[in-house]
XYZ file of C-alpha atoms in Angstrom:
314
model
C 5.720 16.620 -8.998
C 3.666 17.883 -11.945
C 3.883 20.022 -15.029
C 7.535 19.425 -15.905
C 9.115 18.184 -19.093
C 12.350 16.385 -19.704
C 15.180 18.630 -20.699
C 18.790 17.529 -20.562
C 20.404 14.656 -18.723
C 22.262 16.935 -16.326
C 20.337 15.424 -13.426
C 21.558 11.938 -14.372
C 25.151 13.131 -14.496
C 24.786 14.775 -11.095
C 23.200 11.607 -9.730
C 26.014 9.385 -11.014
C 28.547 11.823 -9.564
C 26.818 11.715 -6.197
C 26.718 7.908 -6.229
C 30.404 7.775 -7.099
C 31.196 9.895 -4.056
C 29.041 7.726 -1.795
C 30.367 4.497 -3.319
C 28.101 1.739 -4.608
C 29.608 -0.658 -2.077
C 28.230 1.552 0.703
C 24.638 1.350 -0.565
C 22.638 -1.651 0.747
C 21.076 -3.968 -1.877
C 17.398 -2.994 -1.606
C 18.190 0.723 -1.680
C 20.452 0.201 -4.684
C 17.833 -1.911 -6.490
C 15.079 0.696 -5.988
C 17.465 3.423 -7.135
C 18.265 1.378 -10.243
C 14.564 0.789 -10.942
C 13.796 4.510 -10.810
C 16.728 5.349 -13.091
C 15.797 2.579 -15.542
C 12.160 3.675 -15.755
C 13.260 7.247 -16.335
C 15.350 6.172 -19.315
C 12.902 3.493 -20.489
C 9.479 4.397 -19.061
C 6.830 1.706 -18.761
C 4.238 4.267 -19.890
C 4.142 7.899 -21.046
C 4.186 10.354 -18.176
C 0.498 11.234 -18.526
C -0.327 7.520 -18.485
C 1.778 6.886 -15.387
C 0.687 9.730 -13.100
C -2.087 9.088 -10.610
C -5.265 11.139 -10.128
C -8.804 10.584 -8.891
C -10.187 10.966 -12.395
C -7.809 8.485 -13.970
C -7.366 5.924 -11.191
C -10.799 5.913 -9.544
C -13.270 7.082 -12.164
C -11.506 5.467 -15.131
C -10.398 2.388 -13.216
C -6.719 2.697 -14.172
C -5.450 1.333 -10.864
C -2.121 0.315 -12.369
C -1.161 3.980 -12.026
C -0.702 3.338 -8.296
C 2.154 1.012 -9.263
C 3.607 3.223 -11.991
C 3.424 6.707 -10.496
C 6.023 6.379 -7.684
C 8.715 5.102 -10.049
C 8.335 7.621 -12.886
C 9.682 11.168 -12.774
C 8.840 14.353 -14.620
C 12.435 15.200 -15.583
C 16.041 14.387 -14.796
C 16.372 16.957 -11.997
C 13.225 15.594 -10.383
C 14.848 12.161 -10.448
C 18.149 13.508 -9.136
C 16.753 15.266 -6.065
C 14.460 12.372 -5.182
C 17.103 9.683 -5.538
C 19.812 11.546 -3.617
C 17.365 12.060 -0.766
C 16.228 8.427 -0.972
C 19.751 6.995 -0.916
C 20.700 8.927 2.210
C 17.609 7.689 4.036
C 17.710 4.203 2.546
C 21.258 3.543 3.749
C 20.333 4.253 7.366
C 16.904 2.618 7.357
C 17.884 -0.554 5.507
C 20.760 -1.150 7.903
C 18.414 -0.567 10.834
C 15.408 -2.567 9.604
C 17.121 -5.247 7.539
C 16.810 -5.782 3.790
C 13.641 -7.929 3.824
C 11.626 -5.667 6.106
C 12.848 -2.510 4.365
C 11.728 -3.900 0.991
C 8.374 -4.739 2.568
C 8.087 -1.194 3.949
C 8.878 0.347 0.562
C 6.293 -1.801 -1.222
C 3.552 -0.966 1.290
C 4.445 2.723 1.483
C 4.527 3.091 -2.319
C 0.975 1.757 -2.675
C -0.436 3.334 0.462
C 0.953 6.806 -0.281
C -0.780 6.785 -3.671
C -4.036 5.476 -2.190
C -4.016 8.087 0.566
C -3.228 10.781 -2.013
C -6.360 9.780 -3.926
C -8.442 9.841 -0.735
C -7.198 13.317 0.217
C -7.777 14.732 -3.281
C -11.267 13.203 -3.375
C -12.006 14.681 0.053
C -10.870 18.139 -1.038
C -13.005 17.865 -4.159
C -16.041 17.054 -2.034
C -15.364 19.813 0.523
C -14.579 22.592 -1.950
C -16.633 21.394 -4.925
C -13.523 22.071 -6.999
C -12.881 19.390 -9.605
C -9.280 20.514 -10.101
C -8.293 18.429 -7.074
C -9.612 15.271 -8.671
C -7.902 16.130 -11.942
C -4.490 16.805 -10.359
C -2.143 14.082 -11.602
C 0.966 13.355 -9.497
C 4.086 11.361 -10.276
C 7.379 10.699 -8.522
C 8.937 9.031 -5.476
C 8.843 12.102 -3.244
C 5.694 11.026 -1.390
C 7.417 7.810 -0.331
C 10.530 9.790 0.600
C 8.490 11.977 2.956
C 7.186 8.843 4.674
C 10.776 7.602 5.009
C 11.736 10.939 6.578
C 9.221 10.258 9.329
C 10.665 6.755 9.860
C 14.222 8.038 9.850
C 13.412 10.623 12.512
C 11.599 7.947 14.533
C 14.476 5.444 14.512
C 17.166 8.130 14.826
C 15.619 10.724 17.160
C 17.224 14.007 18.047
C 19.435 16.245 15.989
C 18.564 18.978 13.540
C 18.087 19.342 9.803
C 19.134 22.497 7.996
C 16.261 23.740 5.854
C 17.295 26.660 3.642
C 20.182 27.283 6.028
C 18.088 27.316 9.208
C 18.371 24.544 11.815
C 15.098 22.727 12.392
C 14.513 19.915 14.880
C 14.198 16.588 13.076
C 10.882 16.110 14.813
C 9.363 18.951 12.783
C 11.611 18.931 9.723
C 9.143 17.033 7.507
C 6.378 19.550 8.166
C 8.657 22.543 7.590
C 9.947 21.046 4.334
C 6.372 20.290 3.254
C 5.430 23.969 3.472
C 8.685 25.408 2.123
C 8.811 23.086 -0.897
C 5.264 24.028 -1.812
C 6.103 27.743 -1.511
C 9.420 27.664 -3.338
C 8.386 25.093 -5.984
C 4.701 25.639 -6.815
C 4.683 22.728 -9.280
C 5.174 20.167 -6.523
C 2.294 18.112 -5.137
C 1.533 19.346 -1.621
C -1.085 16.621 -1.142
C 1.299 13.919 -2.376
C 3.943 14.956 0.147
C 1.328 15.267 2.898
C 0.119 11.745 2.096
C 3.675 10.490 2.571
C 3.993 12.131 5.992
C 0.671 10.670 7.097
C 1.693 7.177 5.972
C 4.900 7.521 7.978
C 2.893 8.577 11.033
C 0.502 5.663 10.560
C 3.543 3.401 10.816
C 5.344 5.058 13.718
C 2.383 6.217 15.806
C -0.587 4.338 14.356
C -1.738 0.816 13.527
C 0.149 0.328 10.262
C 3.243 -1.359 11.714
C 1.113 -3.800 13.703
C -0.974 -4.610 10.616
C 2.149 -5.180 8.546
C 3.510 -7.542 11.186
C 0.242 -9.489 11.167
C 0.328 -9.774 7.384
C 3.971 -10.816 7.483
C 3.044 -13.585 9.903
C 0.624 -14.984 7.323
C 3.297 -15.101 4.629
C 5.658 -17.961 3.961
C 8.011 -18.571 6.871
C 10.827 -19.011 4.361
C 10.557 -15.311 3.527
C 10.728 -13.830 7.015
C 12.277 -16.598 9.131
C 15.711 -18.249 9.002
C 15.724 -21.469 6.995
C 16.773 -24.161 9.465
C 16.264 -27.815 8.526
C 16.044 -30.894 10.671
C 16.371 -34.550 9.739
C 16.197 -37.784 11.652
C 19.934 -37.602 12.223
C 19.829 -34.060 13.597
C 20.799 -30.672 12.193
C 21.230 -30.657 8.427
C 22.094 -27.073 7.604
C 22.732 -23.576 8.921
C 21.074 -20.328 8.040
C 23.378 -17.870 6.361
C 23.528 -14.289 7.581
C 21.343 -13.185 4.673
C 18.667 -15.692 5.721
C 18.451 -14.454 9.288
C 15.370 -12.268 9.629
C 15.997 -8.910 11.232
C 12.987 -7.494 13.012
C 11.889 -3.925 12.383
C 13.307 -2.820 15.720
C 16.800 -3.708 14.493
C 17.245 -6.939 16.482
C 17.696 -10.428 15.124
C 15.056 -12.998 15.938
C 17.664 -15.681 15.406
C 19.706 -14.445 18.365
C 16.777 -13.188 20.416
C 18.227 -9.656 20.395
C 21.130 -10.657 22.654
C 24.512 -8.993 22.493
C 27.581 -10.984 21.478
C 28.638 -11.251 25.148
C 25.206 -12.590 26.121
C 25.264 -15.067 23.240
C 28.693 -16.322 24.341
C 27.523 -16.759 27.937
C 24.423 -18.623 26.730
C 26.575 -20.883 24.536
C 28.780 -21.776 27.514
C 25.769 -22.536 29.684
C 24.183 -24.638 26.960
C 27.402 -26.548 26.350
C 27.426 -27.588 30.010
C 23.880 -28.896 29.607
C 24.716 -30.654 26.348
C 22.143 -28.775 24.222
C 22.754 -25.800 21.907
C 19.918 -23.319 21.962
C 18.707 -20.225 20.076
C 18.542 -16.839 21.772
C 14.839 -17.405 22.602
C 15.666 -20.611 24.511
C 14.433 -23.108 21.917
C 16.731 -26.040 21.011
C 18.964 -25.214 18.077
C 19.484 -28.796 16.957
C 19.308 -32.294 18.319
C 22.383 -33.834 19.936
C 24.338 -35.861 17.359
C 24.486 -39.656 17.677
C 27.542 -41.215 19.392
C 28.879 -42.651 16.080
C 30.218 -45.941 17.489
C 31.544 -44.863 20.882
C 29.955 -43.964 24.186
C 31.516 -42.023 27.054
C 30.770 -42.359 30.726
C 29.169 -39.488 32.637
C 32.529 -38.664 34.267
C 34.300 -38.526 30.901
C 31.557 -36.336 29.432
C 31.785 -33.951 32.386
C 35.567 -33.752 32.034
C 35.338 -32.980 28.295
C 32.773 -30.235 28.867
C 34.983 -28.613 31.470
C 37.885 -28.735 29.000
C 35.682 -27.062 26.375
C 34.738 -24.392 28.923
C 38.436 -23.711 29.539
C 38.944 -23.338 25.779
C 36.138 -20.737 25.659
C 37.616 -18.775 28.531
């Protein structure tokens, strides 16, 4: 959004009121942290607005690439912040619960940079096609481009239904495109290209190669970031992964449980107990069998104890 100046703090009051109604306890941690970052940088900006916005002239020709980091998290005024953050919270709650905190944070980081980069590419392309330097000079700021990409993801992971745009029901499949046009018509100061860049980034993830590329990059990162921290010692299992350490894949399933339901996990645990080895959902051993600690049972006694444990499960 461009060409606006800060006025009052009415938008902040409305935002706090909206958050109070939602309840901070109902907002997942990554969504809440990004919301807090945007609010903090509105009150205490890292750079003046004209030093934070991104344009072809400033970012590409002047080499001020840090604007790609600053522009999504700075807003033109308090109402700009309010509308963006309310929209973001509603989408963030659903997507973070679906994707998991780690992957959602990863998505936000990639989308924030890629939306700005694609915005620059589109503006540069329009400048070349039309020979109009105003496209290269257009300086955009705000989180709305990222929000449009999240709209595409939200509609992908939660298909069906309708969105009411100016009182008219629109299929969620086309809602982003309808909103893109209507916002540009009703609010001429908004960045049409910035919002379009967000939609295209979302489509690159849901229907293009972006998700696959992100998974490949994630595989090259430290396993302690994306995989459960399970430790082994010479004496066997030395620690469990907490729920927060269990990586949730971007399709909403847990790699720690292999995507099995609770009933399937229980059945697998019973089968594994009869074979004397606990296993993960993917079939790999969970931990080595503990040592006998000074006593040894016969095969008949072991079989009897396992059957007793099976009865306890049932």
